[in-house]
Amino acid sequence: MPNLQTALDHGLTKEEYDKIVSALGREPNITELGVLAAMWSEHCSYKSSKVHLKRLPTTGEVVIQGPGENAGIVDIGDGLCAVFKMESHNHPSFIEPYQGAATGVGGILRDIFTMGARPIAILDSLRFGNPSLPKTKFVVDGVVAGIAGYGNCIGIPTVGGEVYFDDCYNGNPLVNAFALGITKTDEIFKGYATGVGNPVIYVGSKTGRDGIHGAVMASETFTKEAEEKRPAVQVGDPFTEKLLLEACLELFKTGIVVGIQDMGAAGLTSSSTEMAERAGTGLQIEIDKVPRREKGMTPYEVLLSESQERMLMVVEKGKEQIAEDIFKKWDLDFSVIGEVTETGKLVITDNDELAAEIPINLISEEAPLYNRPIAKPKYLEETRNFDISTIPIPNNLDEVLLTLLSTPTLASKRWIYEQYDYMVRTNTLTLPGSDAAVVRIKGTTKGVAMTVNCNSKYCYLDPYIGAGIAVAESARNLACSGAKPLAITDCLNFGSPENPEVMWQFDQAINGMSEACLKLNTPVVSGNVSFYNETQGTAIYPTPTVGMVGLIEDIDTHMTQWFKNEGDLIVLLGQTREEFGGSEYLKEIHGKVCGVPPELNLEMELKLIQALLKASEEGIINSAHDISEGGLAVAISESCFTPNALVGVEIKVPSLIRKDAILFSESQGRAIVSLSKKNLDKFKELIERLDLPMEIIGRVKGTRLLIEDLIDIPISKAYGKWAQGFENILKSYA
């Protein structure tokens, strides 16, 4: 029998272990302890976050499925729905970058097709440490190759994402994977183990020892021993996943599936108990019938293995042969390993001997729930003590812009996305690099746009404002692409919840996200919390990443950020203020991460979104680009770097504020649009009706990036810095 020390080694506390002993009326055996430790881990139980997550809005007119299932679902009309989710694979990607990232992609794809949807797009949100460190290059190379290797092989395009670099991620990179699929509203499947006597079936790959303790590892901070935890990282096989995807979609057409779930974190343990919990049933599982690829595996190892490309399903009794024929045709393992019961217990037998018996409600409903202490971080006293007048205005603003364009966060990420097959399946309308990815839905006029966003410096300085900005910027990205924002999925990456300052950050971020979601009508339909992102006591910046999905009714109206025609007018929407807190300019040019993030006016954000959508729908504008990191000068530059050719601009803006603020302030609620002069009156009428600040600042013209009295650079020179900046940094320490 295990003792208290064994429980502590599994990540349980003394109080949690005592609760288990009291509930069972006896000491648990090692298999039962393993099951409960995994399911009570932070990664699986959300024990420190549940009380806060309840404040997020999760319902709305288009919401079909909110949080609690494998993925969220929104109605996109005409009997179709979009299924999407984002999850983290942070710890595994630091220990083994290639497999960590690859299996993160594989896992999120299974969450989508488990719901009955065919995945059509992948996005990634990546955070790496200082690019001057050799370790960072190792992680970047491995993560990018892992995402590309899995997505390309399975034939699903990686169509966009975001990449940031900061010292706070040196010991803990973030790999957040997003996937989206499409299905019919009457062909949705869920993870319910209903129908007493119905068979429980294991399908997919065989079970090995890879990934054991993965969920527990994801619920710990990193120490010097982290490098020794490679066995806790799963190994993926995208070719098997492709077979599994097609087999599942074929099976769904038979109408015999009662419930289905991916074996993700905690493997067979989580899939079985979660399916039973949702249905209010029990499960009897004969663990010896689980297909294995290694000899001598114990029930403990089989239950907790996180081997990839596996599913657990319940089908109608007597229809097993139909299912087996399909999976055998696709050369996948198929085994009836148990049945649904009415006991309310998870009962595991091994060669007819009892290996574990645990009430389902002990695993789920009675899992610990903590309302952890909260304390405002002490560092805020220093970071908020910032006076803009102490920051000198550089003499050479040309060089400032060129420097910003070449920084790893702002420079082109072509080196990354060119490793991805973003055109496979021929649905991709907007290539990587614009405000949002856009994919068509074949057989319709519709398109779906998607984006991922989070400025973690803002969240470090003020998590309430920072999280709200992540939602607002995502909505602007979609609107700039001609898509109406519908809903979000989130990936909430934070340090240890046992630190009151981290919990304050989390609490504030939830509040900020909730307020923005309510105002912009973008409910949260799925997501993930990733705590313990810290190494040897140093936490990452709070990084509540937002993945947002929007709908374009007519794909002919979709928009991109790039200027289109010589002579087009360039219009600035929104107000620019002297706001440098958390800006790229302040960090990269002045070496400071301080101040307060830009003001977030959700009323003005909503008006801007409405204006952009109406203008694109009516064909009034030719391009639209959100202004975010780097400010106006960087946004204009990016709009000049079109995929087909470089274009120049002549810009003039009033000098009512500091020169560097005009160029590099990151004031929110802004966008630049280009349009033909013939559409100007119509556009003005629309903007005036919404009472939005608007200013004609120039036109598309020539071969220079000219901002009168401030910037004068050949557009080719600016492009060279931007296009090569990221690659040059990688080469410099290759």
XYZ file of C-alpha atoms in Angstrom:
734
model
C 0.000 0.000 0.000
C 1.260 3.519 -0.746
C 1.881 5.861 2.140
C 1.718 9.606 2.635
C 5.155 10.116 1.107
C 4.057 8.320 -2.053
C 1.045 10.634 -2.238
C 3.282 13.688 -1.808
C 5.542 12.370 -4.571
C 2.467 12.259 -6.814
C 1.730 15.944 -6.196
C -1.013 15.510 -3.603
C -0.973 17.401 -0.314
C -1.375 15.752 3.091
C -4.887 17.215 3.374
C -5.844 15.856 -0.047
C -4.501 12.423 0.811
C -6.412 12.415 4.086
C -9.580 13.308 2.182
C -9.050 10.338 -0.149
C -8.545 7.934 2.758
C -11.659 9.274 4.486
C -13.803 9.028 1.338
C -12.679 5.491 0.510
C -12.733 4.352 4.116
C -9.304 2.803 3.532
C -5.867 3.485 2.119
C -5.872 3.660 -1.688
C -3.712 1.218 -3.595
C -1.050 2.543 -5.958
C -3.334 2.430 -9.026
C -6.104 4.326 -7.239
C -3.598 6.830 -5.925
C -2.260 7.390 -9.448
C -5.756 7.962 -10.838
C -6.725 10.425 -8.124
C -3.403 12.282 -8.199
C -3.707 12.795 -11.960
C -7.353 13.840 -11.877
C -6.843 16.088 -8.857
C -3.825 17.763 -10.439
C -4.143 21.413 -11.354
C -3.955 20.518 -15.035
C -7.014 18.234 -14.897
C -9.138 19.537 -12.023
C -8.712 23.324 -12.355
C -8.829 23.386 -8.569
C -7.304 26.865 -8.249
C -9.092 28.467 -11.204
C -12.693 27.199 -11.150
C -13.952 29.814 -8.719
C -12.646 32.553 -11.028
C -13.599 31.000 -14.372
C -17.262 31.092 -13.361
C -17.197 34.852 -13.945
C -16.579 34.483 -17.678
C -19.617 34.831 -19.985
C -20.199 31.494 -21.717
C -23.592 31.804 -23.409
C -24.942 33.734 -26.372
C -27.234 33.510 -29.370
C -24.704 31.670 -31.524
C -23.327 29.392 -28.773
C -24.240 25.731 -29.264
C -21.678 24.254 -26.854
C -19.827 26.141 -24.147
C -17.018 25.053 -21.790
C -17.071 21.517 -20.380
C -16.789 19.477 -23.563
C -13.856 18.597 -25.798
C -14.327 21.872 -27.724
C -16.690 24.824 -28.030
C -19.213 25.184 -30.843
C -20.864 28.214 -32.455
C -23.622 28.385 -35.052
C -22.526 29.931 -38.370
C -25.855 29.531 -40.148
C -27.226 27.320 -42.911
C -27.127 24.280 -40.657
C -23.363 24.562 -40.092
C -21.268 25.194 -37.012
C -17.657 25.965 -36.166
C -15.939 23.794 -33.556
C -12.781 25.216 -31.962
C -10.497 25.171 -28.969
C -7.028 26.196 -27.820
C -4.803 24.338 -25.351
C -1.305 24.563 -23.936
C 1.604 22.167 -24.250
C 4.150 24.309 -22.446
C 6.110 22.022 -20.137
C 6.515 19.183 -22.657
C 7.716 21.661 -25.290
C 10.515 22.878 -23.039
C 11.699 19.378 -22.194
C 11.377 17.962 -25.721
C 10.478 20.818 -28.132
C 9.692 18.756 -31.242
C 7.469 16.134 -29.631
C 5.998 18.597 -27.141
C 4.759 20.881 -29.914
C 3.804 18.041 -32.268
C 1.655 16.258 -29.693
C 0.102 19.589 -28.695
C -1.128 19.903 -32.284
C -2.265 16.269 -32.347
C -4.194 16.639 -29.110
C -6.063 19.775 -30.122
C -6.997 18.216 -33.481
C -8.492 15.190 -31.702
C -10.544 17.548 -29.537
C -12.068 18.900 -32.746
C -12.839 15.722 -34.664
C -14.052 14.007 -31.491
C -16.977 16.441 -31.718
C -17.789 15.236 -35.232
C -16.063 18.096 -37.088
C -13.428 17.862 -39.789
C -10.516 20.133 -38.775
C -9.715 22.751 -41.420
C -7.215 25.079 -39.738
C -4.526 25.354 -37.058
C -3.100 28.478 -35.395
C -0.253 28.690 -32.903
C 0.573 31.183 -30.180
C 4.233 30.887 -29.196
C 6.389 32.554 -26.537
C 10.158 32.069 -26.408
C 12.996 33.404 -24.282
C 15.837 35.745 -25.182
C 16.813 35.012 -28.804
C 20.498 35.499 -27.977
C 20.501 32.279 -25.924
C 21.461 28.990 -27.647
C 18.729 27.240 -25.646
C 16.152 29.539 -27.233
C 17.283 28.582 -30.737
C 17.047 24.898 -29.790
C 13.493 25.389 -28.516
C 12.413 27.561 -31.472
C 13.782 25.087 -34.012
C 12.166 22.111 -32.303
C 8.776 23.702 -31.668
C 8.396 25.051 -35.197
C 9.504 21.746 -36.708
C 7.100 19.853 -34.440
C 4.107 21.996 -35.423
C 5.043 21.759 -39.101
C 5.783 18.054 -38.973
C 2.468 17.114 -37.412
C 0.194 19.567 -39.227
C 1.788 19.030 -42.637
C 1.714 15.240 -42.360
C -1.912 15.042 -41.309
C -2.873 17.483 -44.053
C -4.383 20.345 -42.050
C -3.061 23.853 -42.764
C -1.375 25.982 -40.122
C -2.679 29.326 -41.328
C -1.456 31.858 -38.780
C -0.554 32.680 -35.209
C 1.723 34.903 -33.177
C 5.284 34.732 -31.847
C 6.798 36.770 -29.007
C 10.226 36.794 -27.370
C 11.022 37.889 -23.822
C 13.481 36.986 -21.071
C 10.605 35.899 -18.819
C 10.153 32.820 -21.058
C 13.813 31.738 -20.905
C 13.024 28.809 -18.640
C 9.414 28.264 -19.623
C 8.353 28.766 -23.248
C 4.663 28.726 -24.124
C 3.218 26.596 -26.903
C -0.525 27.206 -27.288
C -2.222 25.353 -30.150
C -5.586 26.334 -31.659
C -7.666 24.259 -34.081
C -10.977 24.796 -35.831
C -13.287 22.432 -37.667
C -16.658 22.521 -39.396
C -19.628 20.185 -39.060
C -23.414 20.234 -39.336
C -25.430 21.316 -36.326
C -27.279 17.988 -36.301
C -24.066 15.938 -36.489
C -22.378 16.906 -33.213
C -20.955 14.248 -30.892
C -20.131 14.582 -27.201
C -18.249 12.765 -24.468
C -21.052 10.973 -22.609
C -20.934 7.368 -21.367
C -24.679 6.716 -21.341
C -26.780 3.566 -21.631
C -26.121 0.908 -18.988
C -24.702 -2.169 -20.688
C -23.358 -0.285 -23.700
C -19.802 -1.333 -24.604
C -16.789 0.867 -23.860
C -14.333 0.686 -26.756
C -10.672 1.587 -27.116
C -9.515 2.630 -30.620
C -6.390 4.050 -32.257
C -2.764 3.366 -31.379
C -1.430 0.910 -28.835
C -0.596 2.081 -25.319
C 3.019 2.544 -24.274
C 4.851 4.110 -21.373
C 5.303 7.540 -22.965
C 3.580 10.427 -21.243
C 3.051 8.769 -17.843
C 2.711 11.555 -15.245
C 2.266 14.164 -17.988
C -0.700 15.810 -16.253
C 1.141 15.854 -12.936
C 4.262 17.299 -14.588
C 2.130 20.079 -16.124
C 1.000 20.935 -12.589
C 4.503 21.547 -11.244
C 7.033 24.310 -11.582
C 10.301 23.571 -13.333
C 13.436 22.758 -11.387
C 16.923 21.679 -12.401
C 15.570 18.135 -12.648
C 13.158 19.110 -15.463
C 15.534 17.853 -18.138
C 15.284 14.372 -16.628
C 11.524 14.194 -17.249
C 11.672 13.288 -20.927
C 9.704 10.051 -20.332
C 6.750 12.278 -19.363
C 6.651 13.739 -22.897
C 4.416 11.930 -25.373
C 5.506 10.794 -28.827
C 3.202 11.599 -31.731
C 2.454 9.876 -35.041
C 0.527 12.151 -37.428
C 0.026 9.385 -39.984
C -1.874 7.294 -37.426
C -3.846 10.379 -36.417
C -4.898 10.864 -40.043
C -6.236 7.295 -40.087
C -7.981 7.864 -36.765
C -9.589 11.062 -38.026
C -10.999 9.415 -41.154
C -12.148 6.329 -39.225
C -13.992 8.432 -36.637
C -15.704 10.590 -39.254
C -16.778 7.450 -41.103
C -18.065 5.868 -37.898
C -20.130 8.956 -37.049
C -22.142 8.464 -40.238
C -23.415 5.090 -38.958
C -25.386 6.702 -36.131
C -24.250 4.125 -33.556
C -21.952 6.353 -31.482
C -23.287 7.170 -28.005
C -20.270 9.115 -26.767
C -16.618 9.646 -27.649
C -13.614 11.338 -26.090
C -9.950 11.864 -26.852
C -7.436 10.325 -24.449
C -5.592 13.527 -23.617
C -3.993 14.533 -20.316
C -4.100 11.561 -17.916
C -4.990 9.297 -20.847
C -7.527 6.532 -20.281
C -8.108 7.792 -16.751
C -9.442 11.197 -17.758
C -11.420 10.057 -20.801
C -13.226 7.308 -18.887
C -14.014 9.265 -15.728
C -15.049 12.459 -17.546
C -17.430 10.549 -19.830
C -18.996 8.812 -16.835
C -19.173 12.033 -14.818
C -21.092 13.895 -17.536
C -23.554 11.015 -17.880
C -23.935 10.266 -14.162
C -22.968 6.621 -14.740
C -20.169 4.218 -13.860
C -17.673 2.219 -15.918
C -16.327 -1.297 -15.621
C -13.000 -1.592 -17.462
C -10.947 -4.710 -18.074
C -7.520 -3.165 -18.268
C -5.898 -6.334 -19.612
C -7.849 -5.856 -22.861
C -6.167 -2.525 -23.652
C -3.813 -2.970 -26.662
C -0.172 -2.423 -25.613
C 3.109 -1.946 -27.392
C 5.281 -2.701 -24.353
C 5.471 -5.796 -22.179
C 4.893 -5.952 -18.448
C 2.810 -2.782 -18.155
C 0.907 -2.488 -14.873
C -2.695 -1.235 -14.573
C -1.223 1.972 -13.127
C 0.895 2.532 -16.251
C -1.888 1.677 -18.688
C -4.368 4.008 -16.999
C -1.958 6.954 -16.814
C -0.115 6.572 -20.105
C -0.553 9.567 -22.400
C 0.345 7.718 -25.583
C -1.071 9.625 -28.513
C -3.674 8.954 -31.214
C -6.133 7.085 -28.957
C -9.862 7.454 -28.374
C -12.408 6.031 -25.961
C -15.960 5.582 -27.179
C -19.301 4.124 -26.225
C -21.491 2.650 -28.971
C -24.904 1.036 -28.966
C -24.868 -2.505 -27.598
C -24.869 -5.072 -30.377
C -23.311 -2.651 -32.897
C -19.699 -3.360 -31.958
C -18.982 -5.239 -35.179
C -19.970 -2.259 -37.312
C -17.448 -0.112 -35.454
C -14.759 -2.776 -35.496
C -15.028 -3.263 -39.252
C -14.433 0.444 -39.824
C -11.391 0.705 -37.555
C -9.850 -2.512 -38.864
C -10.286 -1.168 -42.408
C -8.200 1.834 -41.394
C -5.609 -0.483 -39.781
C -6.231 0.776 -36.249
C -6.431 -1.076 -32.960
C -9.949 -1.826 -31.748
C -10.862 -3.459 -28.459
C -13.996 -3.682 -26.324
C -12.530 -3.033 -22.877
C -15.617 -2.684 -20.696
C -19.170 -1.456 -20.338
C -21.270 1.338 -18.902
C -22.691 0.546 -15.459
C -25.110 2.141 -13.029
C -22.737 1.870 -10.042
C -21.380 5.421 -10.255
C -17.909 3.927 -9.856
C -14.798 3.410 -11.948
C -14.017 -0.265 -11.507
C -10.777 -1.570 -13.014
C -10.013 -5.266 -13.260
C -6.827 -6.936 -14.451
C -7.254 -10.572 -15.530
C -10.426 -10.756 -13.424
C -8.691 -9.383 -10.331
C -9.797 -6.042 -8.887
C -7.138 -3.368 -9.569
C -9.044 -0.226 -8.568
C -12.491 0.855 -7.426
C -13.196 4.556 -7.021
C -16.481 6.503 -6.915
C -16.691 8.778 -9.966
C -17.853 11.683 -7.828
C -14.709 11.386 -5.677
C -12.615 11.784 -8.812
C -14.665 14.701 -10.152
C -17.175 16.484 -7.918
C -15.204 15.992 -4.709
C -11.894 17.081 -6.224
C -10.311 19.876 -4.161
C -11.470 23.404 -4.867
C -9.308 26.278 -3.665
C -10.003 29.968 -3.334
C -6.363 30.825 -2.972
C -5.020 33.975 -1.286
C -4.614 37.053 -3.473
C -2.099 39.873 -3.052
C -1.263 42.777 -5.340
C 2.308 42.337 -6.662
C 4.959 44.496 -5.060
C 6.692 45.116 -8.390
C 3.787 47.338 -9.494
C 4.954 50.099 -7.141
C 8.097 50.403 -9.227
C 6.702 49.771 -12.716
C 3.901 52.309 -12.296
C 6.298 54.988 -11.121
C 6.884 56.103 -14.689
C 7.064 59.655 -16.002
C 7.002 60.014 -19.770
C 8.951 63.294 -19.549
C 12.010 61.327 -18.421
C 12.135 59.554 -21.778
C 14.098 61.575 -24.354
C 12.895 61.742 -27.957
C 15.576 60.170 -30.170
C 17.157 62.430 -32.760
C 17.040 59.854 -35.557
C 13.504 58.490 -35.793
C 14.353 56.692 -39.054
C 16.765 54.461 -37.155
C 14.235 53.901 -34.383
C 11.685 52.586 -36.865
C 14.248 50.391 -38.628
C 15.328 48.979 -35.267
C 11.749 48.178 -34.270
C 10.985 46.524 -37.595
C 13.972 44.215 -37.131
C 13.234 43.154 -33.536
C 12.314 39.465 -33.098
C 8.760 40.200 -31.965
C 7.879 42.653 -34.777
C 9.958 41.292 -37.667
C 8.511 38.990 -40.323
C 7.968 35.404 -39.188
C 8.309 34.080 -42.735
C 11.047 31.674 -41.574
C 8.415 30.036 -39.365
C 5.297 29.961 -41.508
C 7.110 28.891 -44.652
C 7.747 25.605 -42.862
C 3.983 25.138 -42.596
C 1.798 23.907 -45.441
C -0.793 26.655 -45.107
C -2.466 25.958 -48.472
C -3.259 22.254 -48.080
C -6.986 21.507 -48.719
C -7.111 24.789 -50.748
C -9.397 26.610 -48.310
C -6.936 29.328 -47.256
C -7.966 32.792 -48.477
C -5.619 35.004 -46.457
C -1.988 33.977 -46.272
C -0.105 34.182 -42.950
C 0.951 37.699 -42.082
C -2.304 39.681 -42.156
C -4.494 40.591 -39.171
C -6.394 37.290 -39.176
C -6.402 34.018 -41.045
C -9.387 33.466 -43.333
C -10.518 30.099 -44.707
C -13.443 29.413 -47.001
C -16.156 26.894 -46.206
C -16.467 24.932 -49.391
C -19.913 24.614 -50.885
C -20.992 27.956 -49.393
C -20.248 31.671 -49.795
C -19.067 31.786 -46.170
C -15.630 32.184 -44.678
C -14.329 31.812 -41.140
C -11.668 34.150 -39.767
C -9.546 33.391 -36.729
C -6.810 35.057 -34.726
C -4.799 34.616 -31.504
C -3.587 37.508 -29.350
C -2.054 38.517 -26.055
C 0.397 41.262 -25.159
C 1.965 39.817 -22.023
C 3.847 43.032 -21.177
C 0.500 44.788 -20.844
C -0.720 41.938 -18.624
C 2.407 42.163 -16.469
C 1.843 45.880 -15.937
C -1.935 45.610 -15.507
C -3.556 42.205 -16.063
C -7.069 43.682 -16.027
C -6.358 46.056 -18.909
C -4.012 43.599 -20.634
C -6.549 40.768 -20.774
C -9.247 43.154 -21.963
C -6.946 44.402 -24.719
C -6.287 40.796 -25.810
C -10.029 40.403 -26.422
C -10.418 43.814 -28.062
C -7.414 43.397 -30.343
C -8.682 39.997 -31.451
C -12.034 41.543 -32.347
C -10.277 44.335 -34.273
C -8.184 41.775 -36.145
C -11.331 39.990 -37.272
C -13.168 43.183 -38.183
C -10.150 44.352 -40.217
C -10.517 41.077 -42.133
C -14.227 41.647 -42.755
C -15.387 39.089 -40.179
C -17.990 39.560 -37.460
C -16.528 38.425 -34.101
C -18.494 35.480 -32.658
C -16.783 33.859 -29.660
C -13.450 33.051 -28.059
C -11.407 30.208 -26.687
C -8.670 31.044 -24.219
C -5.398 29.654 -22.958
C -4.606 31.205 -19.576
C -0.860 30.861 -18.899
C 0.348 31.937 -15.439
C 2.912 31.135 -12.760
C 2.262 29.158 -9.584
C -1.247 29.542 -8.091
C 0.340 29.033 -4.687
C 1.818 32.516 -5.060
C -0.791 35.137 -3.980
C 0.646 37.656 -6.453
C 0.099 35.239 -9.352
C -3.481 34.642 -8.202
C -4.030 38.416 -8.138
C -2.854 38.534 -11.745
C -5.193 35.685 -12.637
C -8.163 37.245 -10.833
C -7.628 40.599 -12.547
C -7.175 39.007 -15.976
C -10.452 37.108 -15.650
C -12.236 40.335 -14.714
C -10.759 42.232 -17.659
C -11.482 39.443 -20.120
C -15.030 39.041 -18.834
C -15.862 42.734 -19.200
C -14.472 42.877 -22.751
C -16.273 39.694 -23.808
C -19.584 40.988 -22.497
C -19.231 44.364 -24.225
C -18.091 42.928 -27.564
C -20.553 40.004 -27.413
C -17.856 37.346 -27.718
C -18.576 34.651 -25.089
C -15.960 32.119 -24.011
C -16.919 28.671 -25.362
C -13.797 26.642 -24.527
C -10.318 26.990 -23.143
C -7.518 25.877 -20.922
C -5.700 27.031 -17.780
C -1.958 26.456 -17.535
C -0.494 27.268 -14.116
C 2.996 26.599 -12.752
C 4.735 28.271 -15.690
C 7.814 29.227 -13.758
C 11.337 27.980 -13.265
C 13.229 28.089 -9.990
C 10.837 30.685 -8.592
C 10.776 32.984 -11.637
C 7.332 33.166 -13.227
C 6.472 34.114 -16.784
C 4.538 37.296 -17.444
C 0.817 36.555 -17.126
C -0.218 35.479 -20.629
C -3.984 35.017 -21.029
C -4.014 34.201 -24.741
C -7.262 34.763 -26.634
C -8.265 32.841 -29.744
C -11.246 34.451 -31.470
C -13.393 33.235 -34.360
C -15.454 35.377 -36.704
C -17.817 34.870 -39.640
C -17.749 36.335 -43.141
C -21.084 35.764 -44.880
C -19.673 36.521 -48.330
C -15.990 35.697 -48.804
C -15.774 38.177 -51.678
C -15.879 40.932 -49.029
C -12.944 39.607 -46.995
C -10.222 42.162 -46.344
C -6.437 42.132 -45.866
C -4.039 44.624 -44.290
C -2.002 45.416 -47.416
C -2.379 48.601 -49.448
C -3.766 47.828 -52.910
C -3.710 50.759 -55.319
C -1.426 53.690 -56.096
C -3.249 56.882 -55.177
C -5.569 55.353 -52.585
C -6.221 57.571 -49.573
C -4.987 56.406 -46.168
C -7.266 57.111 -43.214
C -6.517 56.804 -39.508
C -9.441 55.742 -37.334
C -9.278 56.301 -33.589
C -7.319 58.651 -31.361
C -3.562 58.610 -30.733
C -2.406 59.566 -27.242
C 0.961 59.675 -25.495
C 0.768 56.077 -24.271
C 4.034 54.171 -23.974
C 3.349 51.793 -21.071
C 4.335 48.247 -22.108
C 5.161 49.375 -25.642
C 7.739 47.832 -27.947
C 9.249 51.299 -28.345
C 9.823 51.679 -24.610
C 11.291 48.185 -24.304
C 13.457 47.983 -27.419
C 14.647 51.584 -27.655
C 14.756 52.654 -24.004
C 15.163 49.271 -22.294
C 12.146 49.653 -20.023
C 9.044 47.564 -19.286
C 7.038 49.945 -17.150
C 4.140 52.362 -17.026
C 0.461 51.587 -17.445
C -0.882 49.914 -20.608
C -2.870 52.031 -23.072
C -6.411 53.022 -22.134
C -9.092 50.563 -23.245
C -12.395 52.171 -24.256
C -14.716 49.282 -25.090
C -17.463 51.585 -26.362
C -15.101 53.029 -28.968
C -13.784 49.547 -29.789
C -17.328 48.437 -30.577
C -17.891 51.454 -32.839
C -14.623 50.782 -34.685
C -15.594 47.157 -35.250
C -18.992 48.202 -36.575
C -17.391 50.724 -38.941
C -14.875 48.255 -40.327
C -17.506 45.572 -40.875
C -19.916 47.932 -42.618
C -17.175 49.418 -44.797
C -15.875 46.031 -45.933
C -19.372 44.658 -46.482
C -20.264 47.591 -48.748
C -16.941 47.502 -50.578
C -16.015 51.034 -49.517
C -12.459 50.264 -48.391
C -9.598 48.375 -50.042
C -7.556 47.449 -46.955
C -7.712 47.616 -43.173
C -5.050 47.043 -40.536
C -5.256 47.081 -36.757
C -2.702 49.293 -34.985
C -1.075 47.401 -32.117
C 2.559 46.603 -31.207
C 4.937 49.240 -32.575
C 2.231 51.825 -33.163
C 1.231 53.741 -36.284
C 4.640 53.732 -37.993
C 4.961 49.943 -37.787
C 1.345 49.410 -38.917
C 1.859 51.632 -41.980
C 5.107 49.811 -42.793
C 3.419 46.402 -42.573
C 0.681 47.586 -44.914
C 3.334 48.607 -47.461
C 4.945 45.131 -47.442
C 2.381 43.501 -49.717
C 2.836 39.867 -50.834
C 3.094 40.972 -54.479
C 5.231 44.122 -54.390
C 6.422 46.933 -52.142
C 4.452 50.178 -52.179
C 5.354 53.579 -50.787
C 3.317 56.134 -48.856
C 3.242 59.849 -48.251
C 1.862 60.590 -44.792
C 1.283 63.783 -42.841
C -0.018 63.807 -39.270
C -0.553 66.852 -37.002
C 2.145 67.341 -34.345
C -0.223 67.791 -31.417
C 1.650 65.320 -29.233
C 5.256 64.152 -28.891
C 6.833 63.089 -32.174
C 7.710 59.629 -30.884
C 4.152 59.180 -29.601
C 2.704 59.976 -33.033
C 4.804 57.180 -34.485
C 5.135 54.562 -31.746
C 2.349 55.038 -29.189
C 0.240 51.902 -28.883
C -3.078 53.618 -28.183
C -5.920 51.145 -28.591
C -9.079 51.347 -30.687
C -7.225 52.374 -33.852
C -6.918 51.102 -37.405
C -5.652 52.379 -40.736
C -7.711 51.862 -43.864
C -7.095 52.657 -47.522
C -9.781 53.553 -50.017
C -10.393 55.118 -53.389
C -11.107 58.847 -53.350
C -14.502 58.175 -54.977
C -15.615 56.328 -51.822
C -14.467 58.996 -49.376
C -17.824 60.763 -48.921
C -19.612 57.484 -48.288
C -16.941 56.459 -45.792
C -17.076 59.830 -44.015
C -20.826 59.508 -43.648
C -20.449 56.074 -42.058
C -17.756 57.241 -39.634
C -19.611 60.401 -38.638
C -22.751 58.372 -37.962
C -20.785 56.246 -35.496
C -19.028 59.295 -34.014
C -15.541 57.867 -34.513
C -12.364 59.976 -34.679
C -11.181 59.985 -38.306
C -8.307 61.656 -40.078
C -7.087 61.465 -43.690
C -3.336 61.161 -43.194
C -1.962 60.500 -46.675
C -1.970 58.321 -49.741
C -0.341 55.289 -51.297
C 2.376 56.737 -53.508
C 5.933 56.257 -54.692
C 8.720 54.091 -53.308
C 9.483 55.720 -49.967
C 8.063 55.476 -46.472
C 7.559 59.185 -45.940
C 5.946 60.555 -42.799
C 6.450 64.294 -43.136
C 9.023 65.822 -40.743
C 9.430 62.469 -38.973
C 10.362 59.525 -41.221
C 11.906 59.317 -44.701
C 13.153 55.837 -45.676
C 13.183 53.902 -48.959
C 10.467 51.290 -48.572
C 12.932 48.649 -49.772
C 15.253 49.454 -46.857
C 12.435 49.204 -44.319
C 11.325 45.928 -45.882
C 14.848 44.507 -45.750
C 15.103 45.155 -42.025
C 11.672 43.648 -41.393
C 12.051 40.650 -43.704
C 15.498 39.619 -42.459
C 15.395 40.714 -38.819
C 14.145 37.463 -37.319
C 16.260 35.238 -39.543
C 19.386 37.305 -38.854
C 18.885 36.873 -35.122
C 18.604 33.102 -35.545
C 21.696 32.974 -37.760
C 23.724 35.112 -35.350
C 23.949 32.280 -32.834
C 23.493 29.294 -35.116
